[in-house]
Amino acid sequence: MYHILKNEKYLGIYRNKGEEYDNIYPQIVPIEIFDKVRAKVQKNKYGKRSVQVTYLLRHKLKCGYCGHPISAESGTSSNGEVIHYYKCHGRKKYRNGCEKTALRKEFLENFVLETILRELSKPDTMNKVVDGLMQIQEMQNKESPILKTLLSEKRQTETALNNLMSAIEQGIISATTNKRLHELENKLTELERNILIEQSKTKITLSEDKIRKYYEQALLKEPQMLINLLIKQIVLYNDKMIVYYNSPIQTSPDGNSQGFSFYDEIAFMPYIIQNKPTPAMRAIRVILTV
Ligand SMILES: [Zn+2]
């Protein structure tokens, strides 16, 4: 279509190697119409929208039914109003028959922001989050495989040393036992040193206070920053939303974060049925997980 609208052949003009020919094609579009169209195309070159629309939840949403991302898109209603949606990509692009319904951008974004702000502002919820995260940290520390190996080697070395000592006490002493004694003592010193290093690496790095501050400060940010900082992913269903929070705690190197759920309640999300102007309320279960 774009090429047709700028093609001078419709004016009866043909250009080749800098030469202009007007006797090859008949003119089928008057020059006035052609110029008007050119002006209009030029004006629309950078798109009609002058206001940049920010989709706060872009790249954060996943469809709970088919697992595809939920992407942002816009459409024009019958009265010419531009409406922005979040729609399941699997349903839209792959026509996979997914049952996830599209949601109006403003409703979903407001609902998510309000839910986060409301829930994390409750002292009860915050205490649950902090307690849970402290427990995760302790678990991670206990489970350090390097520390486990070092501690078990230390026990073995101590046993060997004890056995050797009782042999010496019974009068069994030779150049070999003497050499072995020194080896074991050196090994024990080395192991104790490594255990200290490993313990300092894995000891609790974030205090309760720091975790609390992390969330409190995130809540004061602008919506986009707040979402970037706090939200890892949101899995959307038609009647349920699971919000995965970012945790301030470094997760284990294998990337398995041990999340926990700290909230599961019915909330109400305003939404519009078939473009009727009054928002209806839809009951939705919200599960917040770290
Ligand atoms: Zn889907």
PDB file of C-alpha atoms in Angstrom, residues 29-244:
ATOM      1  CA  VAL A  29      -4.242   9.805 -10.690  1.00  0.00           C
ATOM      2  CA  PRO A  30      -4.551  13.617 -10.863  1.00  0.00           C
ATOM      3  CA  ILE A  31      -1.523  15.470  -9.464  1.00  0.00           C
ATOM      4  CA  GLU A  32      -3.629  17.306  -6.808  1.00  0.00           C
ATOM      5  CA  ILE A  33      -4.785  14.029  -5.253  1.00  0.00           C
ATOM      6  CA  PHE A  34      -1.305  12.539  -5.484  1.00  0.00           C
ATOM      7  CA  ASP A  35       0.225  15.562  -3.668  1.00  0.00           C
ATOM      8  CA  LYS A  36      -2.472  15.512  -0.996  1.00  0.00           C
ATOM      9  CA  VAL A  37      -1.756  11.825  -0.350  1.00  0.00           C
ATOM     10  CA  ARG A  38       2.005  12.448  -0.233  1.00  0.00           C
ATOM     11  CA  ALA A  39       1.517  15.190   2.356  1.00  0.00           C
ATOM     12  CA  LYS A  40      -0.642  12.910   4.487  1.00  0.00           C
ATOM     13  CA  VAL A  41       1.812   9.996   4.289  1.00  0.00           C
ATOM     14  CA  GLN A  42       4.654  12.324   5.250  1.00  0.00           C
ATOM     15  CA  LYS A  43       2.700  13.559   8.252  1.00  0.00           C
ATOM     16  CA  ASN A  44       1.991  10.017   9.457  1.00  0.00           C
ATOM     17  CA  LYS A  45       5.564   8.892   8.912  1.00  0.00           C
ATOM     18  CA  TYR A  46       6.389   8.609  12.614  1.00  0.00           C
ATOM     19  CA  GLY A  47       3.054   7.191  13.665  1.00  0.00           C
ATOM     20  CA  LYS A  48      -0.090   8.885  14.760  1.00  0.00           C
ATOM     21  CA  ARG A  49       0.531   8.611  18.464  1.00  0.00           C
ATOM     22  CA  SER A  50       2.282  11.628  19.824  1.00  0.00           C
ATOM     23  CA  VAL A  51       2.131  10.437  23.434  1.00  0.00           C
ATOM     24  CA  GLN A  52       4.477   7.635  24.327  1.00  0.00           C
ATOM     25  CA  VAL A  53       2.594   4.925  26.199  1.00  0.00           C
ATOM     26  CA  THR A  54       4.503   3.173  28.945  1.00  0.00           C
ATOM     27  CA  TYR A  55       3.469  -0.360  29.724  1.00  0.00           C
ATOM     28  CA  LEU A  56       4.499  -0.737  33.352  1.00  0.00           C
ATOM     29  CA  LEU A  57       4.195  -4.515  33.361  1.00  0.00           C
ATOM     30  CA  ARG A  58       5.935  -5.192  30.053  1.00  0.00           C
ATOM     31  CA  HIS A  59       8.159  -8.320  30.233  1.00  0.00           C
ATOM     32  CA  LYS A  60       6.819  -9.166  33.685  1.00  0.00           C
ATOM     33  CA  LEU A  61       3.627 -11.035  32.801  1.00  0.00           C
ATOM     34  CA  LYS A  62       3.195 -14.689  32.022  1.00  0.00           C
ATOM     35  CA  CYS A  63       0.010 -16.540  31.108  1.00  0.00           C
ATOM     36  CA  GLY A  64      -0.942 -19.049  33.784  1.00  0.00           C
ATOM     37  CA  TYR A  65      -2.767 -21.286  31.306  1.00  0.00           C
ATOM     38  CA  CYS A  66      -0.394 -21.705  28.358  1.00  0.00           C
ATOM     39  CA  GLY A  67       2.877 -20.294  29.711  1.00  0.00           C
ATOM     40  CA  HIS A  68       3.382 -17.732  26.953  1.00  0.00           C
ATOM     41  CA  PRO A  69       4.248 -14.149  27.820  1.00  0.00           C
ATOM     42  CA  ILE A  70       1.423 -11.685  28.096  1.00  0.00           C
ATOM     43  CA  SER A  71       2.241  -8.791  25.819  1.00  0.00           C
ATOM     44  CA  ALA A  72       1.051  -5.255  25.487  1.00  0.00           C
ATOM     45  CA  GLU A  73      -1.004  -4.088  22.564  1.00  0.00           C
ATOM     46  CA  SER A  74      -3.457  -1.415  21.600  1.00  0.00           C
ATOM     47  CA  GLY A  75      -6.640  -1.274  19.578  1.00  0.00           C
ATOM     48  CA  THR A  76      -9.152   1.334  18.548  1.00  0.00           C
ATOM     49  CA  SER A  77     -12.706   1.131  19.829  1.00  0.00           C
ATOM     50  CA  SER A  78     -15.742   1.895  17.667  1.00  0.00           C
ATOM     51  CA  ASN A  79     -15.745   5.517  18.823  1.00  0.00           C
ATOM     52  CA  GLY A  80     -12.124   6.023  17.809  1.00  0.00           C
ATOM     53  CA  GLU A  81     -10.666   5.841  21.305  1.00  0.00           C
ATOM     54  CA  VAL A  82      -7.324   4.041  21.552  1.00  0.00           C
ATOM     55  CA  ILE A  83      -7.448   1.285  24.158  1.00  0.00           C
ATOM     56  CA  HIS A  84      -4.394  -0.479  25.561  1.00  0.00           C
ATOM     57  CA  TYR A  85      -4.481  -4.111  26.582  1.00  0.00           C
ATOM     58  CA  TYR A  86      -2.431  -6.899  28.018  1.00  0.00           C
ATOM     59  CA  LYS A  87      -3.106 -10.007  25.955  1.00  0.00           C
ATOM     60  CA  CYS A  88      -1.816 -13.595  26.014  1.00  0.00           C
ATOM     61  CA  HIS A  89       0.773 -13.955  23.251  1.00  0.00           C
ATOM     62  CA  GLY A  90      -0.003 -17.653  22.774  1.00  0.00           C
ATOM     63  CA  ARG A  91      -3.648 -16.904  22.144  1.00  0.00           C
ATOM     64  CA  LYS A  92      -2.978 -13.946  19.885  1.00  0.00           C
ATOM     65  CA  LYS A  93      -0.019 -15.087  17.805  1.00  0.00           C
ATOM     66  CA  TYR A  94      -0.180 -18.877  17.905  1.00  0.00           C
ATOM     67  CA  ARG A  95      -3.973 -19.149  18.231  1.00  0.00           C
ATOM     68  CA  ASN A  96      -3.460 -21.914  20.754  1.00  0.00           C
ATOM     69  CA  GLY A  97      -6.998 -21.616  22.090  1.00  0.00           C
ATOM     70  CA  CYS A  98      -5.759 -20.291  25.441  1.00  0.00           C
ATOM     71  CA  GLU A  99      -8.599 -19.191  27.708  1.00  0.00           C
ATOM     72  CA  LYS A 100      -6.816 -16.150  29.172  1.00  0.00           C
ATOM     73  CA  THR A 101      -8.885 -13.039  28.549  1.00  0.00           C
ATOM     74  CA  ALA A 102      -7.323  -9.713  27.603  1.00  0.00           C
ATOM     75  CA  LEU A 103      -7.146  -7.063  30.316  1.00  0.00           C
ATOM     76  CA  ARG A 104      -7.279  -3.311  30.049  1.00  0.00           C
ATOM     77  CA  LYS A 105      -3.855  -1.827  30.694  1.00  0.00           C
ATOM     78  CA  GLU A 106      -4.928   0.768  33.266  1.00  0.00           C
ATOM     79  CA  PHE A 107      -6.960  -1.683  35.339  1.00  0.00           C
ATOM     80  CA  LEU A 108      -4.285  -4.321  35.551  1.00  0.00           C
ATOM     81  CA  GLU A 109      -1.495  -1.845  36.286  1.00  0.00           C
ATOM     82  CA  ASN A 110      -3.499  -0.054  38.974  1.00  0.00           C
ATOM     83  CA  PHE A 111      -4.565  -3.329  40.486  1.00  0.00           C
ATOM     84  CA  VAL A 112      -1.001  -4.639  40.682  1.00  0.00           C
ATOM     85  CA  LEU A 113       0.380  -1.385  42.104  1.00  0.00           C
ATOM     86  CA  GLU A 114      -2.412  -1.021  44.639  1.00  0.00           C
ATOM     87  CA  THR A 115      -2.056  -4.623  45.751  1.00  0.00           C
ATOM     88  CA  ILE A 116       1.700  -4.345  46.249  1.00  0.00           C
ATOM     89  CA  LEU A 117       1.486  -1.040  48.075  1.00  0.00           C
ATOM     90  CA  ARG A 118      -1.396  -2.122  50.269  1.00  0.00           C
ATOM     91  CA  GLU A 119       0.067  -5.482  51.199  1.00  0.00           C
ATOM     92  CA  LEU A 120       3.630  -4.438  51.836  1.00  0.00           C
ATOM     93  CA  SER A 121       2.440  -1.475  53.894  1.00  0.00           C
ATOM     94  CA  LYS A 122       0.759  -3.852  56.336  1.00  0.00           C
ATOM     95  CA  PRO A 123       3.127  -4.464  59.282  1.00  0.00           C
ATOM     96  CA  ASP A 124       1.865  -8.059  59.420  1.00  0.00           C
ATOM     97  CA  THR A 125       2.792  -8.842  55.838  1.00  0.00           C
ATOM     98  CA  MET A 126       6.141  -7.120  56.186  1.00  0.00           C
ATOM     99  CA  ASN A 127       6.966  -9.180  59.294  1.00  0.00           C
ATOM    100  CA  LYS A 128       6.102 -12.353  57.389  1.00  0.00           C
ATOM    101  CA  VAL A 129       8.351 -11.328  54.497  1.00  0.00           C
ATOM    102  CA  VAL A 130      11.264 -10.463  56.762  1.00  0.00           C
ATOM    103  CA  ASP A 131      10.923 -13.654  58.819  1.00  0.00           C
ATOM    104  CA  GLY A 132      10.665 -15.788  55.700  1.00  0.00           C
ATOM    105  CA  LEU A 133      13.702 -14.200  54.088  1.00  0.00           C
ATOM    106  CA  MET A 134      15.764 -14.599  57.261  1.00  0.00           C
ATOM    107  CA  GLN A 135      14.844 -18.302  57.309  1.00  0.00           C
ATOM    108  CA  ILE A 136      15.876 -18.664  53.673  1.00  0.00           C
ATOM    109  CA  GLN A 137      19.239 -17.077  54.464  1.00  0.00           C
ATOM    110  CA  GLU A 138      19.834 -19.437  57.365  1.00  0.00           C
ATOM    111  CA  MET A 139      18.908 -22.452  55.233  1.00  0.00           C
ATOM    112  CA  GLN A 140      21.275 -21.356  52.492  1.00  0.00           C
ATOM    113  CA  ASN A 141      24.104 -20.965  54.989  1.00  0.00           C
ATOM    114  CA  LYS A 142      23.576 -24.385  56.509  1.00  0.00           C
ATOM    115  CA  GLU A 143      23.487 -26.023  53.135  1.00  0.00           C
ATOM    116  CA  SER A 144      26.837 -24.804  51.800  1.00  0.00           C
ATOM    117  CA  PRO A 145      28.340 -27.997  50.324  1.00  0.00           C
ATOM    118  CA  ILE A 146      31.918 -26.737  50.668  1.00  0.00           C
ATOM    119  CA  LEU A 147      31.445 -26.067  54.358  1.00  0.00           C
ATOM    120  CA  LYS A 148      29.890 -29.506  54.810  1.00  0.00           C
ATOM    121  CA  THR A 149      32.930 -31.205  53.211  1.00  0.00           C
ATOM    122  CA  LEU A 150      35.386 -29.146  55.221  1.00  0.00           C
ATOM    123  CA  LEU A 151      33.622 -29.926  58.493  1.00  0.00           C
ATOM    124  CA  SER A 152      33.559 -33.649  57.759  1.00  0.00           C
ATOM    125  CA  GLU A 153      37.283 -33.614  56.818  1.00  0.00           C
ATOM    126  CA  LYS A 154      38.002 -31.829  60.068  1.00  0.00           C
ATOM    127  CA  ARG A 155      36.214 -34.553  62.046  1.00  0.00           C
ATOM    128  CA  GLN A 156      38.155 -37.289  60.224  1.00  0.00           C
ATOM    129  CA  THR A 157      41.474 -35.549  60.852  1.00  0.00           C
ATOM    130  CA  GLU A 158      40.668 -35.133  64.532  1.00  0.00           C
ATOM    131  CA  THR A 159      39.828 -38.831  64.837  1.00  0.00           C
ATOM    132  CA  ALA A 160      43.098 -39.793  63.124  1.00  0.00           C
ATOM    133  CA  LEU A 161      45.005 -37.471  65.446  1.00  0.00           C
ATOM    134  CA  ASN A 162      43.327 -38.953  68.532  1.00  0.00           C
ATOM    135  CA  ASN A 163      44.142 -42.483  67.400  1.00  0.00           C
ATOM    136  CA  LEU A 164      47.753 -41.534  66.821  1.00  0.00           C
ATOM    137  CA  MET A 165      47.942 -39.858  70.232  1.00  0.00           C
ATOM    138  CA  SER A 166      46.711 -42.970  72.024  1.00  0.00           C
ATOM    139  CA  ALA A 167      49.260 -45.035  70.094  1.00  0.00           C
ATOM    140  CA  ILE A 168      52.001 -42.682  71.235  1.00  0.00           C
ATOM    141  CA  GLU A 169      50.690 -42.877  74.823  1.00  0.00           C
ATOM    142  CA  GLN A 170      50.992 -46.691  74.591  1.00  0.00           C
ATOM    143  CA  GLY A 171      54.648 -46.251  73.709  1.00  0.00           C
ATOM    144  CA  ILE A 172      54.396 -46.899  69.981  1.00  0.00           C
ATOM    145  CA  ILE A 173      56.625 -44.151  68.696  1.00  0.00           C
ATOM    146  CA  SER A 174      58.853 -44.056  65.678  1.00  0.00           C
ATOM    147  CA  ALA A 175      60.082 -41.642  63.001  1.00  0.00           C
ATOM    148  CA  THR A 176      56.962 -42.490  60.984  1.00  0.00           C
ATOM    149  CA  THR A 177      54.473 -41.724  63.766  1.00  0.00           C
ATOM    150  CA  ASN A 178      56.295 -38.474  64.429  1.00  0.00           C
ATOM    151  CA  LYS A 179      56.079 -37.474  60.740  1.00  0.00           C
ATOM    152  CA  ARG A 180      52.402 -38.496  60.594  1.00  0.00           C
ATOM    153  CA  LEU A 181      51.650 -36.428  63.719  1.00  0.00           C
ATOM    154  CA  HIS A 182      53.058 -33.296  62.097  1.00  0.00           C
ATOM    155  CA  GLU A 183      51.152 -33.949  58.872  1.00  0.00           C
ATOM    156  CA  LEU A 184      47.874 -34.301  60.702  1.00  0.00           C
ATOM    157  CA  GLU A 185      48.468 -31.217  62.818  1.00  0.00           C
ATOM    158  CA  ASN A 186      49.259 -29.140  59.728  1.00  0.00           C
ATOM    159  CA  LYS A 187      46.206 -30.486  57.957  1.00  0.00           C
ATOM    160  CA  LEU A 188      43.989 -29.592  60.903  1.00  0.00           C
ATOM    161  CA  THR A 189      45.337 -26.019  61.008  1.00  0.00           C
ATOM    162  CA  GLU A 190      44.752 -25.643  57.270  1.00  0.00           C
ATOM    163  CA  LEU A 191      41.204 -27.032  57.529  1.00  0.00           C
ATOM    164  CA  GLU A 192      40.312 -24.731  60.406  1.00  0.00           C
ATOM    165  CA  ARG A 193      41.543 -21.765  58.418  1.00  0.00           C
ATOM    166  CA  ASN A 194      39.435 -22.745  55.360  1.00  0.00           C
ATOM    167  CA  ILE A 195      36.381 -23.327  57.528  1.00  0.00           C
ATOM    168  CA  LEU A 196      36.682 -19.803  58.906  1.00  0.00           C
ATOM    169  CA  ILE A 197      36.970 -18.381  55.379  1.00  0.00           C
ATOM    170  CA  GLU A 198      33.957 -20.378  54.197  1.00  0.00           C
ATOM    171  CA  GLN A 199      31.883 -19.412  57.242  1.00  0.00           C
ATOM    172  CA  SER A 200      32.589 -15.740  56.675  1.00  0.00           C
ATOM    173  CA  LYS A 201      31.473 -16.149  53.053  1.00  0.00           C
ATOM    174  CA  THR A 202      28.169 -17.751  53.888  1.00  0.00           C
ATOM    175  CA  LYS A 203      27.238 -16.038  57.091  1.00  0.00           C
ATOM    176  CA  ILE A 204      24.026 -14.015  57.084  1.00  0.00           C
ATOM    177  CA  THR A 205      24.693 -11.027  54.892  1.00  0.00           C
ATOM    178  CA  LEU A 206      21.450  -9.124  55.248  1.00  0.00           C
ATOM    179  CA  SER A 207      20.073  -8.132  58.601  1.00  0.00           C
ATOM    180  CA  GLU A 208      16.373  -7.943  59.319  1.00  0.00           C
ATOM    181  CA  ASP A 209      16.689  -4.199  59.303  1.00  0.00           C
ATOM    182  CA  LYS A 210      18.269  -4.123  55.844  1.00  0.00           C
ATOM    183  CA  ILE A 211      15.562  -6.352  54.368  1.00  0.00           C
ATOM    184  CA  ARG A 212      12.889  -4.095  55.829  1.00  0.00           C
ATOM    185  CA  LYS A 213      14.605  -0.989  54.409  1.00  0.00           C
ATOM    186  CA  TYR A 214      14.892  -2.600  50.958  1.00  0.00           C
ATOM    187  CA  TYR A 215      11.130  -2.976  50.703  1.00  0.00           C
ATOM    188  CA  GLU A 216      10.273   0.284  52.410  1.00  0.00           C
ATOM    189  CA  GLN A 217      12.461   2.262  50.038  1.00  0.00           C
ATOM    190  CA  ALA A 218      11.253   0.386  46.981  1.00  0.00           C
ATOM    191  CA  LEU A 219       7.686   1.315  47.896  1.00  0.00           C
ATOM    192  CA  LEU A 220       8.535   5.019  47.742  1.00  0.00           C
ATOM    193  CA  LYS A 221       9.768   4.845  44.141  1.00  0.00           C
ATOM    194  CA  GLU A 222       7.926   5.898  41.012  1.00  0.00           C
ATOM    195  CA  PRO A 223       5.596   3.129  39.705  1.00  0.00           C
ATOM    196  CA  GLN A 224       7.981   1.918  36.983  1.00  0.00           C
ATOM    197  CA  MET A 225      10.951   1.742  39.361  1.00  0.00           C
ATOM    198  CA  LEU A 226       8.831   0.159  42.054  1.00  0.00           C
ATOM    199  CA  ILE A 227       7.752  -2.601  39.699  1.00  0.00           C
ATOM    200  CA  ASN A 228      11.265  -3.111  38.331  1.00  0.00           C
ATOM    201  CA  LEU A 229      12.678  -3.395  41.833  1.00  0.00           C
ATOM    202  CA  LEU A 230      10.017  -5.525  43.444  1.00  0.00           C
ATOM    203  CA  ILE A 231       8.397  -7.698  40.826  1.00  0.00           C
ATOM    204  CA  LYS A 232      10.148 -10.704  39.378  1.00  0.00           C
ATOM    205  CA  GLN A 233       7.168 -12.077  37.520  1.00  0.00           C
ATOM    206  CA  ILE A 234       3.412 -12.128  37.611  1.00  0.00           C
ATOM    207  CA  VAL A 235       1.563 -15.231  36.488  1.00  0.00           C
ATOM    208  CA  LEU A 236      -1.929 -14.292  35.421  1.00  0.00           C
ATOM    209  CA  TYR A 237      -5.023 -16.423  35.378  1.00  0.00           C
ATOM    210  CA  ASN A 238      -8.568 -15.209  34.875  1.00  0.00           C
ATOM    211  CA  ASP A 239      -9.384 -15.544  38.556  1.00  0.00           C
ATOM    212  CA  LYS A 240      -5.942 -15.704  40.128  1.00  0.00           C
ATOM    213  CA  MET A 241      -2.703 -13.780  40.078  1.00  0.00           C
ATOM    214  CA  ILE A 242       0.581 -15.042  41.492  1.00  0.00           C
ATOM    215  CA  VAL A 243       3.062 -12.254  42.133  1.00  0.00           C
ATOM    216  CA  TYR A 244       6.685 -13.328  42.430  1.00  0.00           C
TER     217      TYR A 244
END
